[in-house]
Short mmCIF file of C-alpha atoms in Angstrom, two decimals:
data_model
loop_
_atom_site.label_atom_id
_atom_site.label_comp_id
_atom_site.label_asym_id
_atom_site.label_seq_id
_atom_site.Cartn_x
_atom_site.Cartn_y
_atom_site.Cartn_z
CA UNK A 24 -3.75 2.88 25.08
CA UNK A 25 -1.98 5.21 22.63
CA UNK A 26 -5.16 5.81 20.54
CA UNK A 27 -7.91 7.83 22.29
CA UNK A 28 -11.03 5.74 22.77
CA UNK A 29 -13.53 5.37 20.19
CA UNK A 30 -16.10 3.04 19.14
CA UNK A 31 -15.79 0.73 16.06
CA UNK A 32 -19.13 0.25 14.47
CA UNK A 33 -19.53 -2.66 12.27
CA UNK A 34 -22.31 -2.57 9.72
CA UNK A 35 -23.18 -5.48 7.59
CA UNK A 36 -24.22 -3.47 4.38
CA UNK A 37 -23.42 -0.32 2.56
CA UNK A 38 -26.75 1.08 3.55
CA UNK A 39 -26.36 0.40 7.26
CA UNK A 40 -22.71 2.05 6.83
CA UNK A 41 -23.98 4.95 5.13
CA UNK A 42 -26.78 5.56 7.71
CA UNK A 43 -24.08 5.35 10.48
CA UNK A 44 -22.15 7.98 8.78
CA UNK A 45 -25.06 10.33 8.29
CA UNK A 46 -26.09 9.85 11.86
CA UNK A 47 -22.63 10.71 13.35
CA UNK A 48 -21.43 13.28 10.47
CA UNK A 49 -18.10 14.71 11.56
CA UNK A 50 -17.71 12.49 14.44
CA UNK A 51 -17.39 9.49 12.24
CA UNK A 52 -15.02 8.20 9.64
CA UNK A 53 -15.18 5.10 7.47
CA UNK A 54 -12.18 2.72 8.06
CA UNK A 55 -10.90 0.53 5.25
CA UNK A 56 -7.54 -0.86 5.23
CA UNK A 57 -6.84 1.20 8.46
CA UNK A 58 -3.21 2.11 7.56
CA UNK A 59 -2.97 5.90 7.29
CA UNK A 60 -6.02 6.43 9.63
CA UNK A 61 -4.88 4.62 12.35
CA UNK A 62 -1.45 6.07 12.31
CA UNK A 63 -2.97 9.38 12.34
CA UNK A 64 -5.25 8.56 15.29
CA UNK A 65 -2.07 7.23 17.14
CA UNK A 66 -0.29 10.52 16.53
CA UNK A 67 -3.42 12.22 17.73
CA UNK A 68 -3.30 14.26 14.58
CA UNK A 69 -7.15 13.38 14.37
CA UNK A 70 -9.73 11.71 16.31
CA UNK A 71 -13.03 10.40 15.65
CA UNK A 72 -15.42 9.03 18.28
CA UNK A 73 -16.83 6.67 15.76
CA UNK A 74 -15.13 4.56 13.10
CA UNK A 75 -17.23 2.74 10.51
CA UNK A 76 -15.61 -0.44 9.71
CA UNK A 77 -15.96 -1.26 6.06
CA UNK A 78 -14.23 -4.70 6.33
CA UNK A 79 -17.33 -5.90 8.07
CA UNK A 80 -19.24 -5.31 4.64
CA UNK A 81 -19.04 -8.37 2.42
CA UNK A 82 -18.18 -8.13 -1.16
CA UNK A 83 -15.93 -5.13 -1.20
CA UNK A 84 -12.69 -7.13 -1.54
CA UNK A 85 -13.01 -8.41 -5.00
CA UNK A 86 -11.15 -7.99 -8.24
CA UNK A 87 -13.67 -8.77 -11.22
CA UNK A 88 -12.89 -9.03 -14.84
CA UNK A 89 -15.62 -7.27 -17.05
CA UNK A 90 -15.79 -6.94 -20.83
CA UNK A 91 -14.59 -3.49 -20.95
CA UNK A 92 -12.01 -3.52 -18.09
CA UNK A 93 -11.64 -4.63 -14.43
CA UNK A 94 -13.43 -3.39 -11.24
CA UNK A 95 -11.44 -3.29 -8.02
CA UNK A 96 -13.32 -3.38 -4.75
CA UNK A 97 -12.52 -0.63 -2.34
CA UNK A 98 -11.31 -3.04 0.29
CA UNK A 99 -8.82 -4.88 -2.04
CA UNK A 100 -5.33 -4.69 -0.50
CA UNK A 101 -2.60 -2.90 -2.50
CA UNK A 102 -0.74 -6.42 -2.23
CA UNK A 103 -3.47 -8.15 -3.79
CA UNK A 104 -3.63 -5.73 -6.53
CA UNK A 105 0.15 -6.00 -7.05
CA UNK A 106 0.20 -9.87 -7.16
CA UNK A 107 -3.07 -10.27 -9.03
CA UNK A 108 -2.45 -12.13 -12.28
CA UNK A 109 -5.38 -10.32 -14.12
CA UNK A 110 -3.89 -7.00 -13.12
CA UNK A 111 -0.37 -7.82 -13.93
CA UNK A 112 -1.29 -9.07 -17.46
CA UNK A 113 -3.57 -6.60 -18.58
CA UNK A 114 -2.73 -3.41 -16.53
CA UNK A 115 0.96 -3.74 -15.66
CA UNK A 116 1.32 -0.26 -15.01
CA UNK A 117 -1.42 -0.29 -12.21
CA UNK A 118 0.37 -3.22 -10.80
CA UNK A 119 3.71 -1.40 -10.99
CA UNK A 120 2.20 1.72 -9.09
CA UNK A 121 0.84 -0.45 -6.33
CA UNK A 122 4.00 -2.38 -5.86
CA UNK A 123 6.14 0.78 -4.99
CA UNK A 124 4.13 1.72 -2.12
CA UNK A 125 5.64 1.56 1.42
CA UNK A 126 6.90 -1.82 2.21
CA UNK A 127 5.15 -5.43 2.02
CA UNK A 128 3.50 -5.05 5.37
CA UNK A 129 1.99 -1.51 4.50
CA UNK A 130 0.82 -3.23 1.25
CA UNK A 131 -0.67 -6.13 2.90
CA UNK A 132 -3.18 -3.93 4.86
CA UNK A 133 -3.58 -0.48 2.97
CA UNK A 134 -6.69 -0.64 0.72
CA UNK A 135 -7.44 0.72 -2.81
CA UNK A 136 -10.31 2.68 -1.57
CA UNK A 137 -8.65 3.99 1.40
CA UNK A 138 -5.63 5.15 -0.69
CA UNK A 139 -7.94 7.02 -3.17
CA UNK A 140 -10.35 8.46 -0.49
CA UNK A 141 -7.29 9.78 1.69
CA UNK A 142 -6.64 12.02 -1.37
CA UNK A 143 -3.05 12.73 -0.56
CA UNK A 144 -1.36 14.81 -3.04
CA UNK A 145 1.80 12.41 -3.25
CA UNK A 146 0.49 8.74 -3.68
CA UNK A 147 1.41 6.33 -6.23
CA UNK A 148 -1.75 4.95 -7.33
CA UNK A 149 -3.66 8.01 -8.53
CA UNK A 150 -1.43 8.73 -11.76
CA UNK A 151 -1.75 5.01 -12.92
CA UNK A 152 -5.68 4.98 -12.50
CA UNK A 153 -5.96 8.55 -13.84
CA UNK A 154 -3.93 7.64 -17.00
CA UNK A 155 -6.43 4.86 -17.98
CA UNK A 156 -9.48 7.12 -17.21
CA UNK A 157 -10.70 5.13 -14.34
CA UNK A 158 -14.25 5.79 -12.77
CA UNK A 159 -15.23 5.38 -9.12
CA UNK A 160 -18.39 4.14 -7.79
CA UNK A 161 -19.85 5.91 -4.74
CA UNK A 162 -22.60 4.82 -2.63
CA UNK A 163 -24.62 7.08 -0.57
CA UNK A 164 -27.93 7.91 0.78
CA UNK A 165 -29.31 8.66 -2.48
CA UNK A 166 -28.02 5.50 -4.05
CA UNK A 167 -25.01 4.91 -6.37
CA UNK A 168 -23.42 7.19 -8.64
CA UNK A 169 -20.27 6.95 -10.88
CA UNK A 170 -17.92 9.75 -11.60
CA UNK A 171 -14.53 10.00 -13.45
CA UNK A 172 -11.52 9.46 -10.85
CA UNK A 173 -10.32 12.90 -12.13
CA UNK A 174 -13.44 14.65 -10.69
CA UNK A 175 -13.07 12.70 -7.39
CA UNK A 176 -10.12 14.54 -6.03
CA UNK A 177 -11.26 17.94 -5.20
CA UNK A 178 -8.54 19.37 -3.10
CA UNK A 179 -5.66 18.40 -0.69
CA UNK A 180 -7.27 15.59 1.38
CA UNK A 181 -10.52 16.54 -0.24
CA UNK A 182 -12.80 14.37 -2.34
CA UNK A 183 -16.23 14.45 -4.17
CA UNK A 184 -17.61 12.40 -1.34
CA UNK A 185 -20.66 13.66 0.26
CA UNK A 186 -21.99 13.18 3.77
CA UNK A 187 -22.91 9.58 4.02
CA UNK A 188 -21.10 8.44 0.80
CA UNK A 189 -18.64 5.54 0.48
CA UNK A 190 -16.30 4.77 -2.23
CA UNK A 191 -17.36 1.36 -3.31
CA UNK A 192 -14.89 0.28 -6.26
CA UNK A 193 -12.82 1.68 -8.89
CA UNK A 194 -13.38 0.71 -12.63
CA UNK A 195 -10.22 0.77 -14.98
CA UNK A 196 -11.21 0.55 -18.52
CA UNK A 197 -9.17 -1.70 -20.92
CA UNK A 198 -6.05 -0.24 -22.26
CA UNK A 199 -6.52 1.31 -25.77
CA UNK A 200 -5.18 -0.99 -28.37
CA UNK A 201 -1.58 -0.75 -29.40
CA UNK A 202 -0.78 1.21 -26.10
CA UNK A 203 2.05 0.90 -23.55
CA UNK A 204 2.18 2.66 -20.21
CA UNK A 205 4.70 3.11 -17.56
CA UNK A 206 4.64 4.49 -13.99
CA UNK A 207 8.08 6.22 -12.62
CA UNK A 208 8.17 7.52 -9.15
CA UNK A 209 10.97 9.83 -7.91
CA UNK A 210 11.92 9.08 -4.24
CA UNK A 211 13.77 12.19 -2.98
CA UNK A 212 14.31 10.49 0.49
CA UNK A 213 14.18 6.81 1.26
CA UNK A 214 12.84 4.18 -1.31
CA UNK A 215 9.96 3.41 1.21
CA UNK A 216 8.88 6.86 1.54
CA UNK A 217 6.18 8.77 -0.13
CA UNK A 218 7.33 9.92 -3.67
CA UNK A 219 8.54 13.30 -4.20
CA UNK A 220 6.49 12.78 -7.49
CA UNK A 221 5.08 10.26 -9.66
CA UNK A 222 4.66 10.06 -13.65
CA UNK A 223 2.54 7.91 -15.32
CA UNK A 224 2.65 7.79 -19.16
CA UNK A 225 0.72 6.21 -21.97
CA UNK A 226 1.63 5.97 -25.55
CA UNK A 227 -0.67 4.51 -28.18
CA UNK A 228 0.37 3.75 -31.70
CA UNK A 229 -1.23 2.80 -35.08
CA UNK A 230 1.06 1.26 -37.78
CA UNK A 231 4.10 2.80 -36.00
CA UNK A 232 2.51 6.42 -35.97
CA UNK A 233 1.66 7.87 -32.59
CA UNK A 234 -1.96 8.20 -31.92
CA UNK A 235 -2.22 9.29 -28.57
CA UNK A 236 -0.12 10.34 -25.41
CA UNK A 237 -1.39 10.38 -21.90
CA UNK A 238 0.14 11.87 -18.80
CA UNK A 239 -0.93 11.88 -15.11
CA UNK A 240 1.04 13.17 -12.31
CA UNK A 241 1.17 13.16 -8.47
CA UNK A 242 3.15 15.13 -5.99
CA UNK A 243 2.96 18.22 -8.30
CA UNK A 244 -0.12 20.02 -7.07
CA UNK A 245 -2.70 19.85 -4.41
CA UNK A 246 -4.37 16.97 -6.17
CA UNK A 247 -3.05 14.32 -8.68
CA UNK A 248 -3.01 15.96 -12.10
CA UNK A 249 -4.23 14.44 -15.50
CA UNK A 250 -2.62 16.55 -18.18
CA UNK A 251 -4.70 18.01 -20.80
CA UNK A 252 -4.08 19.38 -24.32
CA UNK A 253 -1.84 16.69 -25.44
CA UNK A 254 -3.80 15.92 -28.56
CA UNK A 255 -1.18 17.65 -30.81
CA UNK A 256 1.21 14.69 -30.52
CA UNK A 257 -0.96 12.66 -32.95
CA UNK A 258 1.29 11.50 -35.90
CA UNK A 259 4.20 13.41 -34.34
CA UNK A 260 7.38 11.81 -33.33
CA UNK A 261 8.87 12.70 -29.86
CA UNK A 262 11.69 14.92 -31.32
CA UNK A 263 13.10 17.72 -29.08
CA UNK A 264 10.53 20.33 -30.29
CA UNK A 265 7.44 17.98 -29.50
CA UNK A 266 9.03 17.16 -26.16
CA UNK A 267 9.58 20.77 -25.46
CA UNK A 268 5.86 21.59 -26.10
CA UNK A 269 4.87 18.73 -23.96
CA UNK A 270 7.10 19.83 -21.26
CA UNK A 271 5.64 23.33 -21.53
CA UNK A 272 2.11 22.11 -21.11
CA UNK A 273 3.05 20.12 -18.20
CA UNK A 274 4.71 22.98 -16.47
CA UNK A 275 1.69 25.10 -16.85
CA UNK A 276 -0.87 22.57 -15.54
CA UNK A 277 1.45 21.73 -12.19
CA UNK A 278 1.62 23.68 -9.17
CA UNK A 279 4.09 22.17 -7.04
CA UNK A 280 4.89 23.55 -3.38
CA UNK A 281 7.59 23.18 -1.10
CA UNK A 282 7.64 20.09 1.31
CA UNK A 283 10.26 17.81 2.85
CA UNK A 284 10.70 16.18 -0.45
CA UNK A 285 11.77 19.27 -2.38
CA UNK A 286 11.25 22.90 -3.30
CA UNK A 287 8.87 24.17 -5.90
CA UNK A 288 11.65 24.79 -8.32
CA UNK A 289 13.27 21.28 -7.72
CA UNK A 290 9.93 19.67 -8.40
CA UNK A 291 9.40 21.56 -11.73
CA UNK A 292 12.82 20.46 -12.80
CA UNK A 293 12.01 16.83 -11.83
CA UNK A 294 8.78 16.72 -13.50
CA UNK A 295 10.47 17.73 -16.71
CA UNK A 296 13.39 14.95 -16.03
CA UNK A 297 10.62 12.31 -15.24
CA UNK A 298 8.21 13.11 -17.91
CA UNK A 299 10.97 12.97 -20.52
CA UNK A 300 12.24 9.84 -19.00
CA UNK A 301 8.89 8.07 -18.93
CA UNK A 302 8.41 8.90 -22.71
CA UNK A 303 11.75 7.70 -23.57
CA UNK A 304 11.15 4.51 -21.72
CA UNK A 305 7.94 3.89 -23.71
CA UNK A 306 9.75 4.89 -27.03
CA UNK A 307 12.66 2.47 -26.38
CA UNK A 308 10.13 -0.37 -25.81
CA UNK A 309 8.47 0.39 -29.16
CA UNK B 13 -16.03 0.36 23.42
CA UNK B 14 -15.07 -2.84 25.34
CA UNK B 15 -15.51 -5.99 23.77
CA UNK B 16 -14.74 -9.74 24.02
CA UNK B 17 -12.63 -11.17 21.13
CA UNK B 18 -11.02 -14.59 20.41
CA UNK B 19 -7.36 -14.31 18.91
CA UNK B 20 -5.58 -17.50 17.70
CA UNK B 21 -1.88 -16.64 18.91
CA UNK B 22 0.76 -19.09 17.90
CA UNK B 23 -1.88 -21.87 17.79
CA UNK B 24 -3.74 -21.13 20.78
CA UNK B 25 -7.07 -19.70 20.99
CA UNK B 26 -7.26 -16.81 23.53
CA UNK B 27 -10.40 -14.86 24.48
CA UNK B 28 -9.84 -11.45 25.89
CA UNK B 29 -11.47 -8.25 26.54
CA UNK B 30 -10.04 -5.19 24.58
CA UNK B 31 -10.89 -1.79 23.99
CA UNK B 32 -11.55 -0.87 20.32
CA UNK B 33 -8.70 1.57 20.27
CA UNK B 34 -6.09 -1.26 21.40
CA UNK B 35 -3.54 -2.03 18.75
CA UNK B 36 -2.56 -5.49 18.55
CA UNK B 37 1.08 -4.77 19.38
CA UNK B 38 -0.34 -3.29 22.75
CA UNK B 39 -2.43 -6.68 23.32
CA UNK B 40 0.33 -9.00 22.44
CA UNK B 41 2.85 -7.22 24.77
CA UNK B 42 0.78 -5.91 27.64
CA UNK B 43 -1.51 -8.94 28.05
CA UNK B 44 0.40 -11.92 26.64
CA UNK B 45 3.79 -10.78 27.33
CA UNK B 46 5.00 -11.69 23.92
CA UNK B 47 8.17 -9.40 24.00
CA UNK B 48 9.48 -10.21 20.68
CA UNK B 49 6.82 -7.97 19.14
CA UNK B 50 8.38 -4.46 19.56
CA UNK B 51 7.51 -0.90 18.86
CA UNK B 52 10.02 1.37 17.32
CA UNK B 53 8.86 3.79 14.54
CA UNK B 54 5.05 3.37 15.28
CA UNK B 55 4.15 4.09 11.69
CA UNK B 56 4.91 0.75 9.84
CA UNK B 57 8.14 1.71 8.46
CA UNK B 58 10.67 -0.12 10.59
CA UNK B 59 9.26 -3.77 10.77
CA UNK B 60 10.18 -4.30 14.56
CA UNK B 61 6.53 -4.85 15.45
CA UNK B 62 6.05 -7.53 12.54
CA UNK B 63 3.77 -10.42 12.92
CA UNK B 64 2.08 -12.93 10.71
CA UNK B 65 -1.60 -12.54 10.32
CA UNK B 66 -2.92 -15.67 8.71
CA UNK B 67 0.78 -16.11 7.29
CA UNK B 68 1.02 -12.64 5.84
CA UNK B 69 3.43 -10.09 7.35
CA UNK B 70 1.78 -6.99 9.08
CA UNK B 71 2.76 -4.17 11.31
CA UNK B 72 0.75 -4.83 14.57
CA UNK B 73 1.73 -1.24 15.70
CA UNK B 74 -1.23 0.04 13.55
CA UNK B 75 -3.56 -2.90 13.31
CA UNK B 76 -6.54 -2.72 15.57
CA UNK B 77 -6.70 -5.59 17.79
CA UNK B 78 -10.43 -5.99 17.31
CA UNK B 79 -9.85 -6.28 13.70
CA UNK B 80 -7.54 -9.39 14.27
CA UNK B 81 -10.43 -11.26 15.82
CA UNK B 82 -10.55 -14.73 14.56
CA UNK B 83 -7.41 -14.72 12.63
CA UNK B 84 -4.14 -16.79 13.23
CA UNK B 85 -1.55 -14.45 14.67
CA UNK B 86 2.02 -15.68 14.58
CA UNK B 87 4.84 -14.00 16.65
CA UNK B 88 8.31 -15.10 16.79
CA UNK B 89 7.68 -17.17 20.00
CA UNK B 90 5.32 -19.21 17.71
CA UNK B 91 7.92 -20.03 15.09
CA UNK B 92 10.03 -22.82 16.67
CA UNK B 93 8.51 -25.77 18.84
CA UNK B 94 10.03 -24.28 21.93
CA UNK B 95 12.88 -26.82 21.94
CA UNK B 96 14.99 -26.26 18.86
CA UNK B 97 15.47 -23.20 16.88
CA UNK B 98 13.38 -22.68 13.51
CA UNK B 99 15.75 -23.16 10.29
CA UNK B 100 15.58 -19.42 9.71
CA UNK B 101 16.61 -18.67 13.36
CA UNK B 102 19.45 -21.03 12.87
CA UNK B 103 20.53 -19.26 9.89
CA UNK B 104 20.63 -15.87 11.65
CA UNK B 105 22.79 -17.36 14.51
CA UNK B 106 25.22 -19.20 11.92
CA UNK B 107 25.65 -15.86 9.86
CA UNK B 108 25.71 -13.65 12.97
CA UNK B 109 23.05 -11.84 11.43
CA UNK B 110 22.16 -9.70 14.63
CA UNK B 111 24.00 -7.41 16.98
CA UNK B 112 21.55 -5.62 19.33
CA UNK B 113 18.86 -7.95 18.00
CA UNK B 114 15.99 -5.49 18.60
CA UNK B 115 15.02 -5.86 14.89
CA UNK B 116 15.60 -9.59 14.61
CA UNK B 117 12.19 -10.90 15.45
CA UNK B 118 10.83 -8.64 12.66
CA UNK B 119 13.37 -9.90 10.14
CA UNK B 120 12.96 -13.46 10.90
CA UNK B 121 9.19 -13.34 10.40
CA UNK B 122 9.58 -11.23 7.21
CA UNK B 123 12.02 -14.03 5.90
CA UNK B 124 9.45 -16.67 6.94
CA UNK B 125 6.73 -14.92 5.11
CA UNK B 126 8.90 -14.35 2.19
CA UNK B 127 9.87 -18.08 1.96
CA UNK B 128 6.40 -19.07 2.40
CA UNK B 129 5.33 -16.82 -0.57
CA UNK B 130 8.34 -17.29 -2.85
CA UNK B 131 10.38 -20.69 -2.05
CA UNK B 132 13.03 -19.73 -4.40
CA UNK B 133 13.46 -15.94 -4.34
CA UNK B 134 16.06 -14.11 -6.41
CA UNK B 135 18.52 -11.86 -4.67
CA UNK B 136 16.52 -8.75 -5.79
CA UNK B 137 13.33 -10.20 -4.45
CA UNK B 138 14.76 -10.89 -1.04
CA UNK B 139 16.19 -7.24 -0.94
CA UNK B 140 12.67 -5.85 -2.08
CA UNK B 141 10.81 -7.92 0.43
CA UNK B 142 13.09 -7.18 3.52
CA UNK B 143 13.38 -3.35 2.31
CA UNK B 144 10.75 -2.54 4.96
CA UNK B 145 12.77 -3.96 7.91
CA UNK B 146 15.31 -1.49 9.37
CA UNK B 147 18.60 -2.72 11.29
CA UNK B 148 20.42 0.09 12.69
CA UNK B 149 23.31 -1.89 13.69
CA UNK B 150 23.65 -2.16 9.77
CA UNK B 151 23.97 -5.72 9.59
CA UNK B 152 22.18 -5.94 6.11
CA UNK B 153 24.97 -8.04 4.39
CA UNK B 154 24.70 -10.77 7.16
CA UNK B 155 20.81 -10.85 7.17
CA UNK B 156 20.78 -11.07 3.37
CA UNK B 157 23.19 -14.06 3.85
CA UNK B 158 20.99 -15.58 6.53
CA UNK B 159 18.00 -15.28 4.36
CA UNK B 160 19.55 -17.18 1.52
CA UNK B 161 21.06 -19.90 3.90
CA UNK B 162 17.80 -20.33 5.48
CA UNK B 163 16.06 -20.75 1.99
CA UNK B 164 18.85 -23.38 0.93
CA UNK B 165 18.26 -25.18 4.09
CA UNK B 166 14.54 -25.14 3.80
CA UNK B 167 14.67 -26.54 0.24
CA UNK B 168 17.10 -29.20 1.39
CA UNK B 169 15.00 -30.12 4.36
CA UNK B 170 11.83 -30.28 2.16
CA UNK B 171 13.71 -32.47 -0.37
CA UNK B 172 14.81 -34.75 2.42
CA UNK B 173 11.41 -34.85 4.23
CA UNK B 174 8.63 -34.44 1.79
CA UNK B 175 5.39 -32.77 3.34
CA UNK B 176 2.76 -35.10 4.32
#
């Protein structure tokens, strides 16, 4: 046996799962798709005497269409999102982001909730979901609460989840009318690797005039970054001076650091390249 | 924790006692001697431990065996009828799409999952689907040819003998 012995607890409801997490505190961890967590346990990077199996709770693996968007259950796999007609038609940028992760086997097992709750700084889905101002539902001892995904990421591998709380689903509001979005990832190592950085961009237009630009990034700080202060682009065209101002704002809001996939200097340079490329791609589609 | 689970391995129901911490790969190799299931990278990147779980490709090296309880597991051993090679295996042989063959079971199962999901894939789709299987003898060109040949033969076989 490669993994140190543990007990897999299989609750039948969120309330029961929450109780188990509260009871065992730091000795327990929820397990969703069990991709990253099981690998980390195999490598003995982490050990938990108890795993609380979220797969045994019914109803967490659904994608539901709602009037103002879609709701994706925490246990929905990356592959299901990638292939979902609903997601592909209405939120192609989300399908695109999930389809770039790892390989088909990883995407068959890894879950949407697990990906978000792991809160790694260089994952593909967070920029696409942040771009669309998604919200997450958390269930805990005090009941349910809904918070913006932006506020869910609090630090490297750290989230707003409190003791006994479980991520239940992510709500993606409909794309603004007249908008297009794109997700670009830069792989510094192999294509199946984590990205060096990811850039999601959205441009919405009205009568050919720019109404809004949104940017969300990953791999460029301890948490995914939703870029603020881009309101000035309204009614502008993306000429060199406007692009320079955008890139300046991005540069101020990121805090990249050295890892296997590049130095801080390199990542700042690549952030410029990929933000520019994402905007150019959206402009060329217009 | 130890517990008794039932796995449907290559069409047979098997009830065994496993530890919660046992991976499916450990169970398939150590308990059922299914040597086609191989561990290499151990992190889901290389594809040598590929099995089909209810027909979908997964990495058995990081799948907890208890979570596969009640599901259909197909390994390479379950692909053919035990007498003749499966059409995908035949294509790998005829295209010499193997050298040391350590990666081959994973590739064959990946091609099986691909063709079940997309019966007529583009070259790009084949490459993308197989991108998570690594061959260090670097036989990719032969493997891609084998995948294409298997697809063509499977199509012609289905045209000749429509499914019941």
